[in-house]
Amino acid sequence: MKWKKFKLRRTPFVLLGIFLMLWLVGVSLNEPTRVLEQAKSICLECIGIG
Amino acid sequence: MELARKWVQALWFFLVNGFWGFPATGTLYQGPLKIICSPGLNCYSCPAATTYCPIGSLQQLLLGIRFSLQSGQYFFGTFVVGSMGMLGAVFGRFICGWACPFGFIQELLHKIPSRKFSIPSGLNWLKYGFLLLFVIILPLALVDDFGMGKPWFCKFVCPAGTLEAGIPMLILMPDLRSTVGWLYVNKLIILVGFIIWSVTASRPFCRTTCPLGAFYALFSRYQLIKLKLDEDNCTKCGACHKVCPVEIRFNETPDSCECVNCMRCMTEACHFDAISVEVAGYPMFGQTPERKRKTTHA
C-alpha cells in the first residue's frame, strides 16, 4: 500500500524519448561517421596550436 | 560513500582515458570507441582519450554547418545533442559529481592544504553564457571567407584541453613546438589560473565556466535519478549546508542547478533521513518506504 504514496515522474521519460529521437535523426544522417572522423584526428585549434 | 565516489571518479578517468599505448604509437587513439560520447568533459585530442568530447564535437559540427550543407550533408549536431540529452535526462549532474575527469582533478587539487574561499553565486550564471555564446552562437555566426567558424570554447577557453591534450601533445610530437604562439600561452595562463583557483575554491571551473555542466544543469528538476528532500523529516538544522562542495543549501533548494549530486549531504550530514536518491519518483537509497515508516513512527 505504501507504493501508492509515490507518484511516477513522467518528464524524464519524455525527455529521454525526445533526445533518443534526435540521436536517431543524427544516426540516419550519418553524423556518427563525421564525429568519428573528427575525434580520430588531432584538433590543433582545440589544444591552443594553430 | 565519499571514498567510493573517489574510486568511481578514478575509474571513469581511466575509462575515458584508457589508451596507454600512445607513447609507442606516437599519436592519439584512433579506434572505433571514439564514436561513444564521453559523459564528462574530456578532450578527444588527449592522446589517451577513448571517447569523443561532446562540447568539442558539437562545436566542430556547428562551425562547419554551411560547408556540410553545401556538400549535401545535413550535420546539425543532432547525434551529439541527442547523446548529451539522453545522459542529462537520466543522470543530470550526477555525471559532474561522479564521472567527470576534470571535476575529479579539481577535487584532488582542492585537497591541497591552503586557505579556502567561497565563490560568489553570481558567477554561477557565467557557464550558461559560455554554453550559449562560445559553444553555439560564435562557432555558428562568425565565419571566415570559406564559411567556416572556429571552436571558440576549445580554442580560447577550455583548460581541460590544454591539460589533457595541449601539453601531452607537445611532449609527444616535438615538431609541434615550433607552432606554439600567443594562443597557447593564453590557454596556459587560463589553465594555471584554474589550477590555483581549484586549490583555494571548490570546483571553480564546474561552477563558473563548464558548458557541459551548464547543459546538464538544465535537467536538474527533471532528471530520472535525483536527490529528493523529505520536508516532513527535515529539521532545518543546516548540516547539509556545511558539507556541500558547491555551497548550496539543499534543504532550501533541493532542485538547485548547481548541485553536482555528490550525495555528501545524504551520507555525511543528514541524520534524519530527510534526503534520499529517487528514480522517477520512487526512493531507492537513503530512504526506502520501510525506513521512512520506521523514522515516522520513531
mmCIF file of C-alpha atoms in Angstrom:
data_model
loop_
_atom_site.group_PDB
_atom_site.id
_atom_site.type_symbol
_atom_site.label_atom_id
_atom_site.label_comp_id
_atom_site.label_asym_id
_atom_site.label_seq_id
_atom_site.Cartn_x
_atom_site.Cartn_y
_atom_site.Cartn_z
ATOM 1 C CA MET A 1 0.000 0.000 0.000
ATOM 2 C CA LYS A 2 2.944 2.307 0.656
ATOM 3 C CA TRP A 3 3.750 2.309 -3.074
ATOM 4 C CA LYS A 4 0.664 4.447 -3.705
ATOM 5 C CA LYS A 5 2.364 7.348 -1.911
ATOM 6 C CA PHE A 6 4.925 7.732 -4.680
ATOM 7 C CA LYS A 7 3.917 9.329 -7.914
ATOM 8 C CA LEU A 8 5.774 8.306 -11.056
ATOM 9 C CA ARG A 9 7.509 11.260 -12.716
ATOM 10 C CA ARG A 10 6.927 11.058 -16.456
ATOM 11 C CA THR A 11 9.018 14.058 -17.584
ATOM 12 C CA PRO A 12 12.378 12.193 -17.577
ATOM 13 C CA PHE A 13 10.927 9.565 -19.914
ATOM 14 C CA VAL A 14 9.522 12.250 -22.231
ATOM 15 C CA LEU A 15 12.922 13.976 -22.318
ATOM 16 C CA LEU A 16 14.661 10.663 -22.888
ATOM 17 C CA GLY A 17 12.313 9.987 -25.814
ATOM 18 C CA ILE A 18 12.929 13.407 -27.372
ATOM 19 C CA PHE A 19 16.707 13.083 -27.174
ATOM 20 C CA LEU A 20 16.590 9.497 -28.399
ATOM 21 C CA MET A 21 14.707 10.786 -31.458
ATOM 22 C CA LEU A 22 17.374 13.459 -32.004
ATOM 23 C CA TRP A 23 20.088 10.820 -31.669
ATOM 24 C CA LEU A 24 18.332 8.612 -34.230
ATOM 25 C CA VAL A 25 17.970 11.552 -36.627
ATOM 26 C CA GLY A 26 21.725 12.105 -36.303
ATOM 27 C CA VAL A 27 22.435 8.441 -36.949
ATOM 28 C CA SER A 28 20.169 8.445 -40.022
ATOM 29 C CA LEU A 29 22.044 11.487 -41.376
ATOM 30 C CA ASN A 30 25.339 9.620 -40.979
ATOM 31 C CA GLU A 31 26.592 12.121 -38.412
ATOM 32 C CA PRO A 32 28.460 9.493 -36.330
ATOM 33 C CA THR A 33 30.907 8.983 -39.227
ATOM 34 C CA ARG A 34 31.727 12.698 -39.185
ATOM 35 C CA VAL A 35 32.063 12.721 -35.380
ATOM 36 C CA LEU A 36 34.379 9.703 -35.504
ATOM 37 C CA GLU A 37 36.446 11.307 -38.260
ATOM 38 C CA GLN A 38 36.910 14.448 -36.130
ATOM 39 C CA ALA A 39 37.628 12.558 -32.928
ATOM 40 C CA LYS A 40 40.325 10.459 -34.610
ATOM 41 C CA SER A 41 42.323 13.493 -35.702
ATOM 42 C CA ILE A 42 44.213 15.970 -33.536
ATOM 43 C CA CYS A 43 42.381 19.287 -33.330
ATOM 44 C CA LEU A 44 45.293 21.714 -33.203
ATOM 45 C CA GLU A 45 42.992 24.702 -32.705
ATOM 46 C CA CYS A 46 41.367 22.937 -29.749
ATOM 47 C CA ILE A 47 44.638 22.471 -27.919
ATOM 48 C CA GLY A 48 45.811 26.022 -28.485
ATOM 49 C CA ILE A 49 48.057 25.468 -31.502
ATOM 50 C CA GLY A 50 47.224 26.747 -34.944
ATOM 51 C CA MET B 1 30.448 6.843 0.420
ATOM 52 C CA GLU B 2 32.902 9.660 -0.318
ATOM 53 C CA LEU B 3 35.713 7.111 -0.730
ATOM 54 C CA ALA B 4 33.514 5.052 -3.075
ATOM 55 C CA ARG B 5 32.794 8.186 -5.110
ATOM 56 C CA LYS B 6 36.517 8.899 -5.440
ATOM 57 C CA TRP B 7 37.045 5.353 -6.747
ATOM 58 C CA VAL B 8 34.185 5.765 -9.232
ATOM 59 C CA GLN B 9 35.681 9.070 -10.394
ATOM 60 C CA ALA B 10 39.097 7.427 -10.804
ATOM 61 C CA LEU B 11 37.510 4.545 -12.718
ATOM 62 C CA TRP B 12 35.784 6.951 -15.126
ATOM 63 C CA PHE B 13 39.013 8.923 -15.511
ATOM 64 C CA PHE B 14 40.777 5.800 -16.719
ATOM 65 C CA LEU B 15 37.829 4.528 -18.776
ATOM 66 C CA VAL B 16 37.640 7.675 -20.908
ATOM 67 C CA ASN B 17 41.439 7.961 -20.950
ATOM 68 C CA GLY B 18 42.187 4.280 -21.349
ATOM 69 C CA PHE B 19 44.600 4.250 -24.299
ATOM 70 C CA TRP B 20 48.007 3.981 -22.748
ATOM 71 C CA GLY B 21 49.721 2.779 -25.906
ATOM 72 C CA PHE B 22 50.212 6.357 -27.154
ATOM 73 C CA PRO B 23 53.944 6.592 -26.258
ATOM 74 C CA ALA B 24 54.509 3.636 -28.618
ATOM 75 C CA THR B 25 52.183 4.795 -31.421
ATOM 76 C CA GLY B 26 53.247 8.441 -31.126
ATOM 77 C CA THR B 27 49.719 9.664 -31.669
ATOM 78 C CA LEU B 28 46.232 9.610 -30.169
ATOM 79 C CA TYR B 29 43.779 6.694 -30.031
ATOM 80 C CA GLN B 30 42.010 6.242 -33.382
ATOM 81 C CA GLY B 31 39.842 3.205 -32.700
ATOM 82 C CA PRO B 32 36.073 2.699 -33.008
ATOM 83 C CA LEU B 33 35.328 3.541 -29.351
ATOM 84 C CA LYS B 34 35.624 7.201 -30.286
ATOM 85 C CA ILE B 35 32.043 7.023 -31.526
ATOM 86 C CA ILE B 36 30.989 6.953 -27.844
ATOM 87 C CA CYS B 37 30.154 10.218 -26.089
ATOM 88 C CA SER B 38 32.247 11.000 -23.028
ATOM 89 C CA PRO B 39 29.786 11.752 -20.216
ATOM 90 C CA GLY B 40 32.142 14.292 -18.620
ATOM 91 C CA LEU B 41 34.391 16.986 -20.072
ATOM 92 C CA ASN B 42 37.370 15.147 -21.581
ATOM 93 C CA CYS B 43 39.304 16.429 -24.613
ATOM 94 C CA TYR B 44 39.261 13.976 -27.525
ATOM 95 C CA SER B 45 42.643 15.249 -28.636
ATOM 96 C CA CYS B 46 44.110 13.835 -25.434
ATOM 97 C CA PRO B 47 46.406 11.006 -26.636
ATOM 98 C CA ALA B 48 44.825 8.563 -24.146
ATOM 99 C CA ALA B 49 41.192 9.560 -24.830
ATOM 100 C CA THR B 50 38.954 6.685 -25.892
ATOM 101 C CA THR B 51 35.725 8.679 -26.379
ATOM 102 C CA TYR B 52 34.700 11.956 -28.025
ATOM 103 C CA CYS B 53 34.115 15.183 -26.108
ATOM 104 C CA PRO B 54 30.510 16.320 -26.684
ATOM 105 C CA ILE B 55 31.381 20.009 -26.355
ATOM 106 C CA GLY B 56 34.286 19.758 -28.823
ATOM 107 C CA SER B 57 32.305 17.689 -31.319
ATOM 108 C CA LEU B 58 29.248 19.937 -31.148
ATOM 109 C CA GLN B 59 31.358 22.995 -31.931
ATOM 110 C CA GLN B 60 33.086 21.191 -34.820
ATOM 111 C CA LEU B 61 29.712 20.280 -36.355
ATOM 112 C CA LEU B 62 28.239 23.757 -35.875
ATOM 113 C CA LEU B 63 31.268 25.621 -37.244
ATOM 114 C CA GLY B 64 31.173 23.573 -40.442
ATOM 115 C CA ILE B 65 27.400 23.602 -40.909
ATOM 116 C CA ARG B 66 27.485 25.802 -44.051
ATOM 117 C CA PHE B 67 30.198 23.673 -45.619
ATOM 118 C CA SER B 68 28.349 20.436 -44.894
ATOM 119 C CA LEU B 69 25.061 21.817 -46.283
ATOM 120 C CA GLN B 70 26.835 22.906 -49.484
ATOM 121 C CA SER B 71 28.222 19.409 -49.877
ATOM 122 C CA GLY B 72 24.773 17.873 -49.412
ATOM 123 C CA GLN B 73 25.295 16.600 -45.861
ATOM 124 C CA TYR B 74 22.943 17.562 -43.057
ATOM 125 C CA PHE B 75 25.148 17.593 -39.976
ATOM 126 C CA PHE B 76 23.310 19.758 -37.434
ATOM 127 C CA GLY B 77 24.785 18.157 -34.295
ATOM 128 C CA THR B 78 21.649 16.120 -33.538
ATOM 129 C CA PHE B 79 23.669 12.945 -32.846
ATOM 130 C CA VAL B 80 25.840 14.770 -30.305
ATOM 131 C CA VAL B 81 22.972 16.733 -28.698
ATOM 132 C CA GLY B 82 20.925 13.510 -28.585
ATOM 133 C CA SER B 83 23.740 11.697 -26.762
ATOM 134 C CA MET B 84 24.232 14.585 -24.309
ATOM 135 C CA GLY B 85 20.483 14.892 -23.772
ATOM 136 C CA MET B 86 19.971 11.205 -23.026
ATOM 137 C CA LEU B 87 22.791 11.331 -20.466
ATOM 138 C CA GLY B 88 21.326 14.524 -18.985
ATOM 139 C CA ALA B 89 17.772 13.158 -18.837
ATOM 140 C CA VAL B 90 18.913 10.093 -16.896
ATOM 141 C CA PHE B 91 21.811 11.295 -14.746
ATOM 142 C CA GLY B 92 21.882 15.111 -14.967
ATOM 143 C CA ARG B 93 24.719 16.496 -12.880
ATOM 144 C CA PHE B 94 25.393 13.136 -11.224
ATOM 145 C CA ILE B 95 27.877 12.979 -14.110
ATOM 146 C CA CYS B 96 29.663 16.100 -12.799
ATOM 147 C CA GLY B 97 29.972 14.611 -9.339
ATOM 148 C CA TRP B 98 30.796 11.043 -10.265
ATOM 149 C CA ALA B 99 32.145 10.713 -13.819
ATOM 150 C CA CYS B 100 33.870 13.926 -14.955
ATOM 151 C CA PRO B 101 37.678 13.646 -15.207
ATOM 152 C CA PHE B 102 38.224 17.403 -14.988
ATOM 153 C CA GLY B 103 35.909 17.632 -11.971
ATOM 154 C CA PHE B 104 37.950 14.861 -10.352
ATOM 155 C CA ILE B 105 41.203 16.748 -10.990
ATOM 156 C CA GLN B 106 39.736 19.896 -9.417
ATOM 157 C CA GLU B 107 38.620 17.940 -6.352
ATOM 158 C CA LEU B 108 42.128 16.492 -5.913
ATOM 159 C CA LEU B 109 43.642 19.968 -6.249
ATOM 160 C CA HIS B 110 41.242 21.278 -3.608
ATOM 161 C CA LYS B 111 42.685 18.776 -1.122
ATOM 162 C CA ILE B 112 45.988 20.694 -1.131
ATOM 163 C CA PRO B 113 46.118 22.491 2.235
ATOM 164 C CA SER B 114 45.564 26.237 1.820
ATOM 165 C CA ARG B 115 43.184 28.989 2.839
ATOM 166 C CA LYS B 116 39.811 28.242 1.239
ATOM 167 C CA PHE B 117 37.456 30.806 -0.301
ATOM 168 C CA SER B 118 33.850 30.667 -1.461
ATOM 169 C CA ILE B 119 32.728 31.571 -4.981
ATOM 170 C CA PRO B 120 30.140 34.384 -5.361
ATOM 171 C CA SER B 121 26.882 32.784 -6.506
ATOM 172 C CA GLY B 122 26.501 35.360 -9.302
ATOM 173 C CA LEU B 123 29.471 33.785 -11.110
ATOM 174 C CA ASN B 124 27.472 30.545 -11.492
ATOM 175 C CA TRP B 125 25.497 32.163 -14.303
ATOM 176 C CA LEU B 126 28.632 32.630 -16.426
ATOM 177 C CA LYS B 127 28.670 28.980 -17.523
ATOM 178 C CA TYR B 128 25.318 29.396 -19.311
ATOM 179 C CA GLY B 129 26.864 32.319 -21.209
ATOM 180 C CA PHE B 130 29.817 30.135 -22.216
ATOM 181 C CA LEU B 131 27.431 27.415 -23.435
ATOM 182 C CA LEU B 132 25.272 29.798 -25.426
ATOM 183 C CA LEU B 133 27.949 32.135 -26.754
ATOM 184 C CA PHE B 134 31.204 30.166 -27.041
ATOM 185 C CA VAL B 135 29.763 26.744 -27.926
ATOM 186 C CA ILE B 136 26.724 27.637 -30.061
ATOM 187 C CA ILE B 137 26.454 31.241 -31.278
ATOM 188 C CA LEU B 138 30.067 32.209 -32.058
ATOM 189 C CA PRO B 139 31.025 28.959 -33.908
ATOM 190 C CA LEU B 140 27.804 29.314 -35.940
ATOM 191 C CA ALA B 141 27.853 33.032 -36.603
ATOM 192 C CA LEU B 142 31.462 34.177 -37.002
ATOM 193 C CA VAL B 143 32.782 32.526 -40.136
ATOM 194 C CA ASP B 144 35.720 33.111 -42.476
ATOM 195 C CA ASP B 145 35.628 33.582 -46.261
ATOM 196 C CA PHE B 146 35.133 29.850 -46.720
ATOM 197 C CA GLY B 147 32.105 29.770 -44.410
ATOM 198 C CA MET B 148 33.971 28.005 -41.610
ATOM 199 C CA GLY B 149 33.718 29.096 -37.987
ATOM 200 C CA LYS B 150 36.017 28.416 -35.042
ATOM 201 C CA PRO B 151 35.668 26.143 -31.993
ATOM 202 C CA TRP B 152 35.589 29.195 -29.703
ATOM 203 C CA PHE B 153 35.345 27.432 -26.374
ATOM 204 C CA CYS B 154 38.052 24.864 -27.155
ATOM 205 C CA LYS B 155 40.319 27.373 -28.854
ATOM 206 C CA PHE B 156 40.165 30.265 -26.407
ATOM 207 C CA VAL B 157 38.976 28.905 -23.066
ATOM 208 C CA CYS B 158 38.996 25.163 -22.328
ATOM 209 C CA PRO B 159 41.680 24.405 -19.684
ATOM 210 C CA ALA B 160 40.839 20.679 -19.865
ATOM 211 C CA GLY B 161 42.035 20.658 -23.487
ATOM 212 C CA THR B 162 45.308 22.364 -22.528
ATOM 213 C CA LEU B 163 45.963 19.970 -19.653
ATOM 214 C CA GLU B 164 44.880 16.734 -21.328
ATOM 215 C CA ALA B 165 45.913 17.431 -24.917
ATOM 216 C CA GLY B 166 47.917 20.653 -25.380
ATOM 217 C CA ILE B 167 50.747 19.767 -23.001
ATOM 218 C CA PRO B 168 50.933 15.979 -23.719
ATOM 219 C CA MET B 169 50.824 16.523 -27.491
ATOM 220 C CA LEU B 170 53.763 18.939 -27.379
ATOM 221 C CA ILE B 171 55.728 16.324 -25.417
ATOM 222 C CA LEU B 172 54.657 13.540 -27.785
ATOM 223 C CA MET B 173 55.172 15.472 -31.032
ATOM 224 C CA PRO B 174 58.265 17.721 -30.841
ATOM 225 C CA ASP B 175 57.538 19.067 -34.369
ATOM 226 C CA LEU B 176 54.522 20.924 -32.987
ATOM 227 C CA ARG B 177 56.662 23.006 -30.625
ATOM 228 C CA SER B 178 57.651 25.424 -33.386
ATOM 229 C CA THR B 179 53.967 26.323 -33.908
ATOM 230 C CA VAL B 180 53.388 27.454 -30.320
ATOM 231 C CA GLY B 181 52.280 31.089 -30.156
ATOM 232 C CA TRP B 182 50.308 33.564 -28.054
ATOM 233 C CA LEU B 183 47.193 31.396 -28.249
ATOM 234 C CA TYR B 184 48.956 28.540 -26.473
ATOM 235 C CA VAL B 185 50.398 30.909 -23.865
ATOM 236 C CA ASN B 186 46.923 32.374 -23.318
ATOM 237 C CA LYS B 187 45.492 28.907 -22.749
ATOM 238 C CA LEU B 188 48.343 28.014 -20.390
ATOM 239 C CA ILE B 189 47.589 31.136 -18.334
ATOM 240 C CA ILE B 190 43.898 30.123 -18.150
ATOM 241 C CA LEU B 191 44.894 26.608 -17.055
ATOM 242 C CA VAL B 192 47.272 27.879 -14.361
ATOM 243 C CA GLY B 193 44.563 30.286 -13.185
ATOM 244 C CA PHE B 194 42.057 27.453 -12.781
ATOM 245 C CA ILE B 195 44.624 25.233 -11.050
ATOM 246 C CA ILE B 196 45.334 27.927 -8.453
ATOM 247 C CA TRP B 197 41.612 28.709 -8.119
ATOM 248 C CA SER B 198 40.841 24.990 -7.634
ATOM 249 C CA VAL B 199 43.271 24.811 -4.733
ATOM 250 C CA THR B 200 41.597 27.727 -2.964
ATOM 251 C CA ALA B 201 37.955 27.169 -4.013
ATOM 252 C CA SER B 202 35.882 24.073 -4.660
ATOM 253 C CA ARG B 203 35.313 23.130 -8.333
ATOM 254 C CA PRO B 204 35.588 26.671 -9.776
ATOM 255 C CA PHE B 205 35.567 25.560 -13.427
ATOM 256 C CA CYS B 206 32.455 23.385 -12.970
ATOM 257 C CA ARG B 207 30.605 26.172 -11.217
ATOM 258 C CA THR B 208 31.512 29.163 -13.354
ATOM 259 C CA THR B 209 32.698 28.053 -16.790
ATOM 260 C CA CYS B 210 31.829 24.483 -17.809
ATOM 261 C CA PRO B 211 29.337 24.469 -20.721
ATOM 262 C CA LEU B 212 28.693 20.736 -20.289
ATOM 263 C CA GLY B 213 27.825 21.273 -16.631
ATOM 264 C CA ALA B 214 25.525 24.118 -17.739
ATOM 265 C CA PHE B 215 23.784 21.772 -20.186
ATOM 266 C CA TYR B 216 23.312 19.030 -17.578
ATOM 267 C CA ALA B 217 22.133 21.661 -15.070
ATOM 268 C CA LEU B 218 19.097 22.287 -17.285
ATOM 269 C CA PHE B 219 17.879 18.798 -16.321
ATOM 270 C CA SER B 220 18.227 19.258 -12.541
ATOM 271 C CA ARG B 221 14.497 19.371 -11.896
ATOM 272 C CA TYR B 222 13.595 16.611 -14.343
ATOM 273 C CA GLN B 223 16.451 14.075 -14.394
ATOM 274 C CA LEU B 224 15.436 10.433 -13.910
ATOM 275 C CA ILE B 225 17.788 9.816 -10.975
ATOM 276 C CA LYS B 226 17.874 12.674 -8.494
ATOM 277 C CA LEU B 227 18.241 13.609 -4.853
ATOM 278 C CA LYS B 228 14.984 14.207 -3.049
ATOM 279 C CA LEU B 229 14.206 16.135 0.116
ATOM 280 C CA ASP B 230 11.566 14.861 2.526
ATOM 281 C CA GLU B 231 10.312 18.064 4.139
ATOM 282 C CA ASP B 232 8.488 16.127 6.867
ATOM 283 C CA ASN B 233 11.777 14.689 8.129
ATOM 284 C CA CYS B 234 13.904 17.834 7.616
ATOM 285 C CA THR B 235 14.622 19.638 10.887
ATOM 286 C CA LYS B 236 16.288 22.579 9.070
ATOM 287 C CA CYS B 237 19.410 22.007 11.169
ATOM 288 C CA GLY B 238 21.612 23.209 8.300
ATOM 289 C CA ALA B 239 24.028 20.247 8.451
ATOM 290 C CA CYS B 240 23.651 19.739 4.694
ATOM 291 C CA HIS B 241 24.885 23.305 4.037
ATOM 292 C CA LYS B 242 28.178 22.647 5.811
ATOM 293 C CA VAL B 243 29.297 19.655 3.752
ATOM 294 C CA CYS B 244 28.173 20.841 0.315
ATOM 295 C CA PRO B 245 31.175 21.292 -2.033
ATOM 296 C CA VAL B 246 29.246 23.715 -4.257
ATOM 297 C CA GLU B 247 27.842 25.771 -1.388
ATOM 298 C CA ILE B 248 24.135 25.188 -1.929
ATOM 299 C CA ARG B 249 21.520 24.930 0.822
ATOM 300 C CA PHE B 250 19.982 21.619 -0.144
ATOM 301 C CA ASN B 251 17.021 21.807 2.232
ATOM 302 C CA GLU B 252 16.063 25.204 0.766
ATOM 303 C CA THR B 253 16.763 24.465 -2.926
ATOM 304 C CA PRO B 254 16.638 20.673 -3.455
ATOM 305 C CA ASP B 255 16.364 21.091 -7.244
ATOM 306 C CA SER B 256 19.299 23.513 -7.480
ATOM 307 C CA CYS B 257 21.032 23.549 -10.868
ATOM 308 C CA GLU B 258 24.352 23.846 -9.017
ATOM 309 C CA CYS B 259 24.044 20.517 -7.175
ATOM 310 C CA VAL B 260 26.584 18.011 -8.553
ATOM 311 C CA ASN B 261 24.793 15.155 -6.736
ATOM 312 C CA CYS B 262 27.868 14.050 -4.788
ATOM 313 C CA MET B 263 25.461 12.826 -2.063
ATOM 314 C CA ARG B 264 27.653 14.072 0.806
ATOM 315 C CA CYS B 265 24.630 15.814 2.329
ATOM 316 C CA MET B 266 22.760 12.499 2.360
ATOM 317 C CA THR B 267 25.554 10.244 3.593
ATOM 318 C CA GLU B 268 27.659 12.532 5.789
ATOM 319 C CA ALA B 269 25.370 15.237 7.116
ATOM 320 C CA CYS B 270 21.702 14.348 7.431
ATOM 321 C CA HIS B 271 20.836 12.153 10.423
ATOM 322 C CA PHE B 272 17.082 12.445 9.940
ATOM 323 C CA ASP B 273 16.606 10.525 6.676
ATOM 324 C CA ALA B 274 15.423 13.704 5.005
ATOM 325 C CA ILE B 275 17.495 13.171 1.841
ATOM 326 C CA SER B 276 17.191 10.198 -0.483
ATOM 327 C CA VAL B 277 18.003 9.178 -4.030
ATOM 328 C CA GLU B 278 14.901 8.647 -6.107
ATOM 329 C CA VAL B 279 14.398 7.135 -9.545
ATOM 330 C CA ALA B 280 11.402 8.535 -11.444
ATOM 331 C CA GLY B 281 9.714 9.397 -8.153
ATOM 332 C CA TYR B 282 10.428 6.253 -6.150
ATOM 333 C CA PRO B 283 13.046 6.411 -3.338
ATOM 334 C CA MET B 284 15.877 3.950 -3.904
ATOM 335 C CA PHE B 285 18.621 4.791 -1.407
ATOM 336 C CA GLY B 286 18.723 6.773 1.802
ATOM 337 C CA GLN B 287 15.024 6.478 2.454
ATOM 338 C CA THR B 288 13.082 3.447 1.336
ATOM 339 C CA PRO B 289 9.406 3.135 2.343
ATOM 340 C CA GLU B 290 10.452 0.755 5.133
ATOM 341 C CA ARG B 291 12.997 3.203 6.561
ATOM 342 C CA LYS B 292 10.523 6.063 6.235
ATOM 343 C CA ARG B 293 7.932 4.086 8.180
ATOM 344 C CA LYS B 294 10.457 3.469 10.966
ATOM 345 C CA THR B 295 11.552 7.121 11.029
ATOM 346 C CA THR B 296 7.985 8.378 11.080
ATOM 347 C CA HIS B 297 6.997 6.030 13.868
ATOM 348 C CA ALA B 298 10.090 6.700 15.987
#
